[in-house]
Short mmCIF file of C-alpha atoms in Angstrom, two decimals:
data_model
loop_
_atom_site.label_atom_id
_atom_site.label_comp_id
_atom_site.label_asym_id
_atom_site.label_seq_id
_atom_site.Cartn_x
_atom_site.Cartn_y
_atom_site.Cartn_z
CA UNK A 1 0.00 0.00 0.00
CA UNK A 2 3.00 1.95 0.07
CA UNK A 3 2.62 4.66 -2.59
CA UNK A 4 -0.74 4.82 -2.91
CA UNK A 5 -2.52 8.10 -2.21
CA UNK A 6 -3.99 9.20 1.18
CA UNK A 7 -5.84 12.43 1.90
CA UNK A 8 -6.70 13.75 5.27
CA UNK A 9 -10.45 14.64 5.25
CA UNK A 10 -13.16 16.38 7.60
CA UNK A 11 -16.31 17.50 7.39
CA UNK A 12 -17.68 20.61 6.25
CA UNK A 13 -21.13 22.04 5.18
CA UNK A 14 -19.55 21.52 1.47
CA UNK A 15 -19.06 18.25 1.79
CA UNK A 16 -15.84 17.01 2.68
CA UNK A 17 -12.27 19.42 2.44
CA UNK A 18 -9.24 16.94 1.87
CA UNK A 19 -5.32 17.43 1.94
CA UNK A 20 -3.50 16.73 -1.49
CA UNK A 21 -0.41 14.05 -1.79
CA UNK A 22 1.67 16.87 -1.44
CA UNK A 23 0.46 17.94 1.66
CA UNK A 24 1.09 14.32 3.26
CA UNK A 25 3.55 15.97 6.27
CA UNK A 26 0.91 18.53 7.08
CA UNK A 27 -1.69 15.39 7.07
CA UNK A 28 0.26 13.08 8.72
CA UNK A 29 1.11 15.71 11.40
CA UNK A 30 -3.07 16.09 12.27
CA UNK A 31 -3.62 12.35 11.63
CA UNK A 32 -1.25 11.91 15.03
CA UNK A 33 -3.81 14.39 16.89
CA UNK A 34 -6.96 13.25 15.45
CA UNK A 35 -7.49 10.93 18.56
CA UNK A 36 -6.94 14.06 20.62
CA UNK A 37 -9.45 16.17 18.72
CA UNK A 38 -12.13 12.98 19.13
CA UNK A 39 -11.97 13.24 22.86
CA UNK A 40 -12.61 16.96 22.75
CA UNK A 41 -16.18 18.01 24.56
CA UNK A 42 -16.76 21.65 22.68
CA UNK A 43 -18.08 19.82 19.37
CA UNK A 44 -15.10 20.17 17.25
CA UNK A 45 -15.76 18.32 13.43
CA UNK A 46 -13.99 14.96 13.43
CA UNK A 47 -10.51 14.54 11.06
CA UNK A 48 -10.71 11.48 8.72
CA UNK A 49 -8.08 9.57 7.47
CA UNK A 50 -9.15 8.18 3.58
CA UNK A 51 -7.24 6.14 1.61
CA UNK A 52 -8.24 7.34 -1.83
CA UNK A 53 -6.99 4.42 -3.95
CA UNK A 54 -9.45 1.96 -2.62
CA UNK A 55 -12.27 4.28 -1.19
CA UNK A 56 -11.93 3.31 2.24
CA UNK A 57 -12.14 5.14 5.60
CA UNK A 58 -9.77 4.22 8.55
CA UNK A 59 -11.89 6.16 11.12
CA UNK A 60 -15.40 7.97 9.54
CA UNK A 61 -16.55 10.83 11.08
CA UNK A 62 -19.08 9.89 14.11
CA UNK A 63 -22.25 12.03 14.33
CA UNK A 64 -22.48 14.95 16.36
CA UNK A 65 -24.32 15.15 19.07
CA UNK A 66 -27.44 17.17 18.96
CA UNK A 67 -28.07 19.65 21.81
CA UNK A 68 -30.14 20.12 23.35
CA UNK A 69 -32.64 23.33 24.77
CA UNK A 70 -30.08 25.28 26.95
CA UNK A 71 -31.60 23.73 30.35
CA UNK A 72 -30.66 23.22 33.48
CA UNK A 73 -30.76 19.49 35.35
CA UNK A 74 -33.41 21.08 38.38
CA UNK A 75 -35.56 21.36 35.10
CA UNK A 76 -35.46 18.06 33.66
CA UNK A 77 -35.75 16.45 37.25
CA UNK A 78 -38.44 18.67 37.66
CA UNK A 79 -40.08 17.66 34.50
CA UNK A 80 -39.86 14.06 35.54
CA UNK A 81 -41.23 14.55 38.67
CA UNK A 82 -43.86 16.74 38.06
CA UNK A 83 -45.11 15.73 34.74
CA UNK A 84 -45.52 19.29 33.71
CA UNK A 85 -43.17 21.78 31.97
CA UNK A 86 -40.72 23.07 33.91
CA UNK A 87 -41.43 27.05 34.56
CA UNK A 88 -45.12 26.58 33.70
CA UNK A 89 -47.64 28.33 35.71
CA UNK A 90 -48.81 24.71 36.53
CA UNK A 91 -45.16 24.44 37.87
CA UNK A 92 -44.84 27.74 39.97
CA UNK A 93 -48.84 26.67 41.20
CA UNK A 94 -47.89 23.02 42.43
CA UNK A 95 -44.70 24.86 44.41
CA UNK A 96 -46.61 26.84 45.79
CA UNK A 97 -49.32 25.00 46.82
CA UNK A 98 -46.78 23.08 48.67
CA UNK A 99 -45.42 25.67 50.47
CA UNK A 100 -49.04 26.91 52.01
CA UNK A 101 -49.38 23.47 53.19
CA UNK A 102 -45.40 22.76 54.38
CA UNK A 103 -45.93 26.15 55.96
CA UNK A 104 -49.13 27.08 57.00
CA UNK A 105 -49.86 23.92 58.58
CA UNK A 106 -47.08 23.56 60.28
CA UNK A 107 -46.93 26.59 62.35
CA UNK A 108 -50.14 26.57 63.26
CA UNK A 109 -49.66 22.97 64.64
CA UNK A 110 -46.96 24.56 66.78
CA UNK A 111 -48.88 27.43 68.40
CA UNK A 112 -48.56 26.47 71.89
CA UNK A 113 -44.82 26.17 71.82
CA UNK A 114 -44.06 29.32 69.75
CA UNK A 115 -46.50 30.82 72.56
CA UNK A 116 -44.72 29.76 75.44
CA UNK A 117 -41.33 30.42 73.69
CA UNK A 118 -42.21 34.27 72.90
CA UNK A 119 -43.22 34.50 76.45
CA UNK A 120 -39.79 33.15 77.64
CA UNK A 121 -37.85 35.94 75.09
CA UNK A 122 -39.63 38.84 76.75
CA UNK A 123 -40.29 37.98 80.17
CA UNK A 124 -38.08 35.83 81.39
CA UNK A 125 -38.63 36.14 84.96
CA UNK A 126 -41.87 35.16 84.74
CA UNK A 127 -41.88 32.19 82.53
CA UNK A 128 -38.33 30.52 83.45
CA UNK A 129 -38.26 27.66 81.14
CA UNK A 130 -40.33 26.04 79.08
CA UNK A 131 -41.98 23.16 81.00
CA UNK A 132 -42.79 26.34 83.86
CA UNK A 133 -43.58 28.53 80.63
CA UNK A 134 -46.91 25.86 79.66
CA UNK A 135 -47.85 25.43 83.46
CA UNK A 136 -48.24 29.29 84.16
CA UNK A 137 -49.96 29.87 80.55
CA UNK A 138 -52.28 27.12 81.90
CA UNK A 139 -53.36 28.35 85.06
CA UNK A 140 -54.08 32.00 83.84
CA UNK A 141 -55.75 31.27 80.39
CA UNK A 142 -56.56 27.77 80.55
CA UNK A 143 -55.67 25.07 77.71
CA UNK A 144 -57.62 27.48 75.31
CA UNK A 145 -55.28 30.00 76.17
CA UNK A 146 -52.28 27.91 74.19
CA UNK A 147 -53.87 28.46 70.97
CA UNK A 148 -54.09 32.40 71.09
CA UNK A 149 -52.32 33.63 67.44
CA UNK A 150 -53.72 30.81 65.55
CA UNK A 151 -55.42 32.57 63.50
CA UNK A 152 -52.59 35.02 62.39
CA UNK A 153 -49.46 32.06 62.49
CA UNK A 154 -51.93 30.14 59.84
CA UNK A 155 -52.56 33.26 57.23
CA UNK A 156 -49.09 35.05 57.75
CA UNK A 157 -47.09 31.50 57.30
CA UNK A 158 -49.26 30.84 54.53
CA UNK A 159 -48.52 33.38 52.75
CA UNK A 160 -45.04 32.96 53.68
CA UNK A 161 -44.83 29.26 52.29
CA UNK A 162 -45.82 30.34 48.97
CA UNK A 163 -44.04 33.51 48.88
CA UNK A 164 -40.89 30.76 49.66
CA UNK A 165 -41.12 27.61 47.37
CA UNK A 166 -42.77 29.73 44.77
CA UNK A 167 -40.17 32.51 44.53
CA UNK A 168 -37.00 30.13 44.96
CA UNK A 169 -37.81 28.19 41.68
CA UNK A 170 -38.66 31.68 39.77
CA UNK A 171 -35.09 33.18 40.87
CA UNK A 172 -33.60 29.35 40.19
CA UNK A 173 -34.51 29.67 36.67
CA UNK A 174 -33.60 33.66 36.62
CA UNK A 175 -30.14 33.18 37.79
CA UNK A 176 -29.85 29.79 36.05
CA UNK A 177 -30.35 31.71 32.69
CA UNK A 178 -28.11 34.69 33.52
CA UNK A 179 -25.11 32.52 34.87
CA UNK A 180 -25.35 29.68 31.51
CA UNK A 181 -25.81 25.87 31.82
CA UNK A 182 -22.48 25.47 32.30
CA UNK A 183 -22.11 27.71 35.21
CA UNK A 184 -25.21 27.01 36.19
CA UNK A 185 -24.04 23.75 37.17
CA UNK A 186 -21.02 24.36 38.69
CA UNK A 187 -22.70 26.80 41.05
CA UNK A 188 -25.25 24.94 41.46
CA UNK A 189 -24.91 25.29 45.22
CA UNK A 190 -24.12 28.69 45.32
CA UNK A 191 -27.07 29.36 43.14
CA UNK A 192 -29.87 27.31 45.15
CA UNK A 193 -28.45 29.73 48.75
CA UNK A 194 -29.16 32.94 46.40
CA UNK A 195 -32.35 31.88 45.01
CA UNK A 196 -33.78 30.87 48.41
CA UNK A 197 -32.17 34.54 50.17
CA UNK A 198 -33.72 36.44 47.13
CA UNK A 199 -37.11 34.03 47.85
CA UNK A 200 -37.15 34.58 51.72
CA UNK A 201 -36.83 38.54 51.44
CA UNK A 202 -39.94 38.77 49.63
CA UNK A 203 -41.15 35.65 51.74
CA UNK A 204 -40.65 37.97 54.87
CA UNK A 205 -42.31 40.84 53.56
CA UNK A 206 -45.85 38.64 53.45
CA UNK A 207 -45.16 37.46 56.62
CA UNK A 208 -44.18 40.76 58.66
CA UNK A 209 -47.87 42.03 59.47
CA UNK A 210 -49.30 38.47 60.44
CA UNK A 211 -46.25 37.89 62.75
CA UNK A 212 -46.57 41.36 64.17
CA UNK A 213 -50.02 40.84 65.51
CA UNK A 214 -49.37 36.80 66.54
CA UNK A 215 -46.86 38.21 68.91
CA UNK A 216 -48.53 41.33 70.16
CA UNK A 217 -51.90 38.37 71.23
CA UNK A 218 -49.33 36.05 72.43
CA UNK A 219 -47.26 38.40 74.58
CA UNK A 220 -49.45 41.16 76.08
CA UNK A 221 -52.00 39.85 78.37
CA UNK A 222 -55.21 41.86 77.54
CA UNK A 223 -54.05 43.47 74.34
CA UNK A 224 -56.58 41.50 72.20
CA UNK A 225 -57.69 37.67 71.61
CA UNK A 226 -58.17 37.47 68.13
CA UNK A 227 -56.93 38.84 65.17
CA UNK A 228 -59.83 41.03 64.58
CA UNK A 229 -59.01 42.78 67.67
CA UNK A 230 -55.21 43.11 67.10
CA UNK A 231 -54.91 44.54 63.78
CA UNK A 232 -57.75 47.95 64.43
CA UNK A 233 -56.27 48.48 67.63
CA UNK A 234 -52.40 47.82 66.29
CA UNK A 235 -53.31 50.63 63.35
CA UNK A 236 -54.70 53.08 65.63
CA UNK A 237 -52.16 53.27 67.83
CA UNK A 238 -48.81 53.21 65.14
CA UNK A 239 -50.56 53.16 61.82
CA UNK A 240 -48.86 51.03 59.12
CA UNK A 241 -45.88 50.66 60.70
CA UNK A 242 -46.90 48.75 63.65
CA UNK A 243 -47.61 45.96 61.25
CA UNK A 244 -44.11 46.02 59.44
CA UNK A 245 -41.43 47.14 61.76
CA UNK A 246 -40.20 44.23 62.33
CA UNK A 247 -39.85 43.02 58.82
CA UNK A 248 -35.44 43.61 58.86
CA UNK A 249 -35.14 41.55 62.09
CA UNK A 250 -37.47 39.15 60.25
CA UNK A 251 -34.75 38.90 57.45
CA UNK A 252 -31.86 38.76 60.02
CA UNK A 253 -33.55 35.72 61.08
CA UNK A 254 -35.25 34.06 58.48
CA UNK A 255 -32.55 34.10 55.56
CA UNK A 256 -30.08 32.25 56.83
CA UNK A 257 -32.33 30.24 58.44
CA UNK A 258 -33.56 29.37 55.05
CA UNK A 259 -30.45 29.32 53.24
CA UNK A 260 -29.33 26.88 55.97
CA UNK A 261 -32.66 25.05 55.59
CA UNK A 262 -31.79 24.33 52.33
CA UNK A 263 -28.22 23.39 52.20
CA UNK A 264 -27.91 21.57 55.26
CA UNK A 265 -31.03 19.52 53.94
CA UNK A 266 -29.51 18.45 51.01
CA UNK A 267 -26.19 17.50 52.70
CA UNK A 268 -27.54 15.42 55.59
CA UNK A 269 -30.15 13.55 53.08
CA UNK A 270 -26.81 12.50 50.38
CA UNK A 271 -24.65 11.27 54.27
CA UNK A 272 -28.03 9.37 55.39
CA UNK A 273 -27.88 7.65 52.06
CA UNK A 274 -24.03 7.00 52.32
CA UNK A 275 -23.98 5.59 55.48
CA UNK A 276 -26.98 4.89 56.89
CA UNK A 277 -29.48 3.64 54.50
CA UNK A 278 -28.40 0.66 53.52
CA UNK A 279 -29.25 0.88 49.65
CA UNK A 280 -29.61 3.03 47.12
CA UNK A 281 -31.93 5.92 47.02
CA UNK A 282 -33.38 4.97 43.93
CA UNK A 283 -33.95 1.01 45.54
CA UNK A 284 -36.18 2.77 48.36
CA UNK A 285 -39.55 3.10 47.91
CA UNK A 286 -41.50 6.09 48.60
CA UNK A 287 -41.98 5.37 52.31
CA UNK A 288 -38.88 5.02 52.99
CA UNK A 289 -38.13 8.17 50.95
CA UNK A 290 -40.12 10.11 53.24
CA UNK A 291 -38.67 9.03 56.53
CA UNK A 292 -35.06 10.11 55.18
CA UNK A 293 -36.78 13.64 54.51
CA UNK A 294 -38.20 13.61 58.23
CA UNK A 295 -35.22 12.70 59.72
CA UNK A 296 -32.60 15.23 57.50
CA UNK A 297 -35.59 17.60 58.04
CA UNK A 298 -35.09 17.49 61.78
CA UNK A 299 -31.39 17.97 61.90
CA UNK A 300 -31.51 20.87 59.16
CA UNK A 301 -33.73 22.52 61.83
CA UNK A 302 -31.59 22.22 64.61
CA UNK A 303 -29.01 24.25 62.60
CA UNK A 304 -31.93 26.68 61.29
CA UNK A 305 -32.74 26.88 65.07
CA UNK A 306 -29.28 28.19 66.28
CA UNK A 307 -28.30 30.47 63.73
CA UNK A 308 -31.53 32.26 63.80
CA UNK A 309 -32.59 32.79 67.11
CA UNK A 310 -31.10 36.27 67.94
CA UNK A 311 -32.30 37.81 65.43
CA UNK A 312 -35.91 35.76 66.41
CA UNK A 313 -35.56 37.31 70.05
CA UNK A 314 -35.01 40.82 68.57
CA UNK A 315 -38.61 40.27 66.87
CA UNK A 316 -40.41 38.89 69.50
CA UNK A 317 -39.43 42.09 72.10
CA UNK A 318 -39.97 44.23 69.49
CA UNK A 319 -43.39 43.72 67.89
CA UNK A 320 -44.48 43.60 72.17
CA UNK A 321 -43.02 47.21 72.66
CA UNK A 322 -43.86 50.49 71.10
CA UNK A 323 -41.78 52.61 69.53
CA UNK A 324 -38.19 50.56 70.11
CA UNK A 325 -35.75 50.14 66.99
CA UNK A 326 -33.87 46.56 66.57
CA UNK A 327 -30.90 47.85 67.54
CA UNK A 328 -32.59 49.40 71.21
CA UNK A 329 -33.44 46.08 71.51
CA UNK A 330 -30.72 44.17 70.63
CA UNK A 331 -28.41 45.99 73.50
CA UNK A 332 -30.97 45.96 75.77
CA UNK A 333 -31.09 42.05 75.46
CA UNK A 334 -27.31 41.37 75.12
CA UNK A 335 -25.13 38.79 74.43
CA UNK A 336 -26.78 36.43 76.90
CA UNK A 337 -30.28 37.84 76.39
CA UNK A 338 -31.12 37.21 72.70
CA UNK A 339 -30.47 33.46 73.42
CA UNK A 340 -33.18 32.88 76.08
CA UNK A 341 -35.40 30.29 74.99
CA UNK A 342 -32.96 29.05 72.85
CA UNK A 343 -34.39 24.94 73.70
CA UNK A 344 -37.57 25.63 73.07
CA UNK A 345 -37.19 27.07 69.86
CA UNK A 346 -34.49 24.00 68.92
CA UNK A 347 -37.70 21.38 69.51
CA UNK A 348 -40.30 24.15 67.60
CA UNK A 349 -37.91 24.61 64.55
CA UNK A 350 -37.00 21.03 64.46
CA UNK A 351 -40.28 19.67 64.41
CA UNK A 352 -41.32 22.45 62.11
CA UNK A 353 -38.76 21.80 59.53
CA UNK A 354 -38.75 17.91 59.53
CA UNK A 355 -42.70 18.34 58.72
CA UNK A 356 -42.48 20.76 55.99
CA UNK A 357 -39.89 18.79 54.45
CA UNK A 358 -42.44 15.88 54.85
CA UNK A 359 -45.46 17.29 53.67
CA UNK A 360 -43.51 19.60 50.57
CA UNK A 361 -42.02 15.59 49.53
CA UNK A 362 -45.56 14.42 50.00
CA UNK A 363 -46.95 16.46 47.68
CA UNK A 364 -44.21 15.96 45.38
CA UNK A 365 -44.65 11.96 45.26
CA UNK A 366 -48.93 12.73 45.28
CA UNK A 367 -48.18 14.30 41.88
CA UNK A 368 -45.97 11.72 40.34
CA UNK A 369 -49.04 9.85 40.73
#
């Protein structure tokens, strides 16, 4: 075969472009880095090596690949899961419907204990600890007298729940599409903490009034019983701002709680496969799904707990007093002070956050069918 003709050929919307006989050193030069260019992930056309004499091909040119829609993975796990397109109002509806029910639901279910821990954070001589906190609740108001704020924990959380899922996938897919696929995945991380801070800021803002008047029921003994008697009464006396004055400390404390609700999440759920579940998460069936989320929930909120809770003091002494700034507050309280009922708020976010993770899964699986 010595002798006979080769050509060094690739592709090209003409057809084919090959190297004459005379340009053999050139060709045999690329034909040494052809391999090279094969393995190369940016789409670069294939080299060919033809031997002209008797028509054949050493190596042909191998298809490439079609690409796809400039998407990120969250969508086409979303797609699978949810069975709708990803970004749809269907989509941003489902997420949110979620959220009202991981939220509202949850806090309400809670009311006693977020009672008894606002008490502690602005009177703690009264109400020492928690187990003390219930029994003197009980002897002044009764058992019915656990239950006071129900009414605004269940429409402010609400609110807050879909303000929360709903948001975080809108600024998902907003920063997704401004960062690129690429970079979209290899921030993935650092773009799931931004889209949930961006979602909890506006999260917050639905939340403030509702949280203002829960705590002004739960903390001043003859202020009102029911939300229909906090908000008039609230307005008269401060106007507007009574009902959103406490909406920075509620971002001091509920962003990174969130962000850390998130990440932490995601981390203990991939160790409790790795070393406790012993098989694969795919092997598990949904059962055994939802215990994982319960139990990663729980720890995430232990962590949500701690690094939240000053700024969650701050709130609670605040929307009691009348005109008092955070940062009043936050000297008045102290180092030592914005960390009293620090336990009860551990088994509140905890329990919280394990069954919002539940029921926010549940209604994930529900919809797979």
């Amino acid at each position: 075969m010595r002798g006979e003709p080769f050509a060094l050929c690739f592709p090209s919307n003409n057809g084919s472009s090959c190297f004459s006989p005379s340009e053999l050193p050139a060709a045999a030069m690329f034909s040494s880095i052809a391999p090279l260019v094969r393995l190369n992930p940016f789409h670069a056309p294939h080299l060919q090596l033809q031997q002209e004499g008797l028509g054949l091909r050493k190596r042909p040119a191998e298809p490439e690949e079609v690409s796809c829609p400039r998407r990120s993975l969250a969508a086409a796990s979303a797609e699978e899961e949810y069975s709708c397109e990803y970004g749809s109002l269907k989509f941003y509806a489902l997420c949110g419907f979620g959220g009202i029910l991981s939220c509202g639901l949850t806090h309400t279910a809670v009311v006693p204990l977020d009672l008894v821990k606002c008490r502690i954070q602005v009177d703690p001589q009264k109400y020492k600890s928690i187990f003390n906190g219930f029994s003197v609740t009980v002897k002044e108001d009764g058992v019915r007298g656990l239950a006071k704020g129900w009414a605004p924990t269940f429409i402010g959380y609400s609110m807050q729940g879909l303000c929360k899922f709903g948001f975080y996938e809108v600024f998902k897919i907003l920063y997704g599409n401004l960062l690129g696929e690429e970079n979209t995945y290899l921030w993935r991380t650092s773009l799931y903490l931004a889209a949930s801070a961006s979602a909890e800021f506006f999260a917050d803002i639905a939340l403030a009034p509702m949280e203002a008047a829960k705590v002004r029921i739960q903390t001043q003994p003859g202020y009102a019983n029911t939300l229909r008697q906090a908000a008039p009464k609230m307005f008269a006396e401060e106007g507007i701002w009574a009902f959103y004055k406490g909406v920075a400390p509620l971002w001091m404390r509920q962003i990174p709680y969130t962000m850390m609700k998130f990440a932490c999440f995601e981390r203990t759920v991939e160790a409790l496969y790795k070393h406790v579940v012993p098989k694969p998460r795919s092997e598990c069936s949904k059962g055994e799904q939802l215990v994982v989320t319960f139990v990663a929930g729980y720890i995430a909120g232990v962590f949500c707990a701690i690094v939240s809770h000053p700024a969650d003091s701050v709130v609670s002494v605040l929307n009691k007093e009348k005109g008092s700034s955070a940062m009043e507050v936050l000297k008045r309280l102290g180092i030592k002070g914005v960390w009293k009922g620090l336990f009860a708020r551990i088994i509140m976010i905890g329990t919280l956050t394990a069954l919002q993770w539940f029921i926010y899964d549940s209604v994930k699986a529900i919809s797979r069918g």
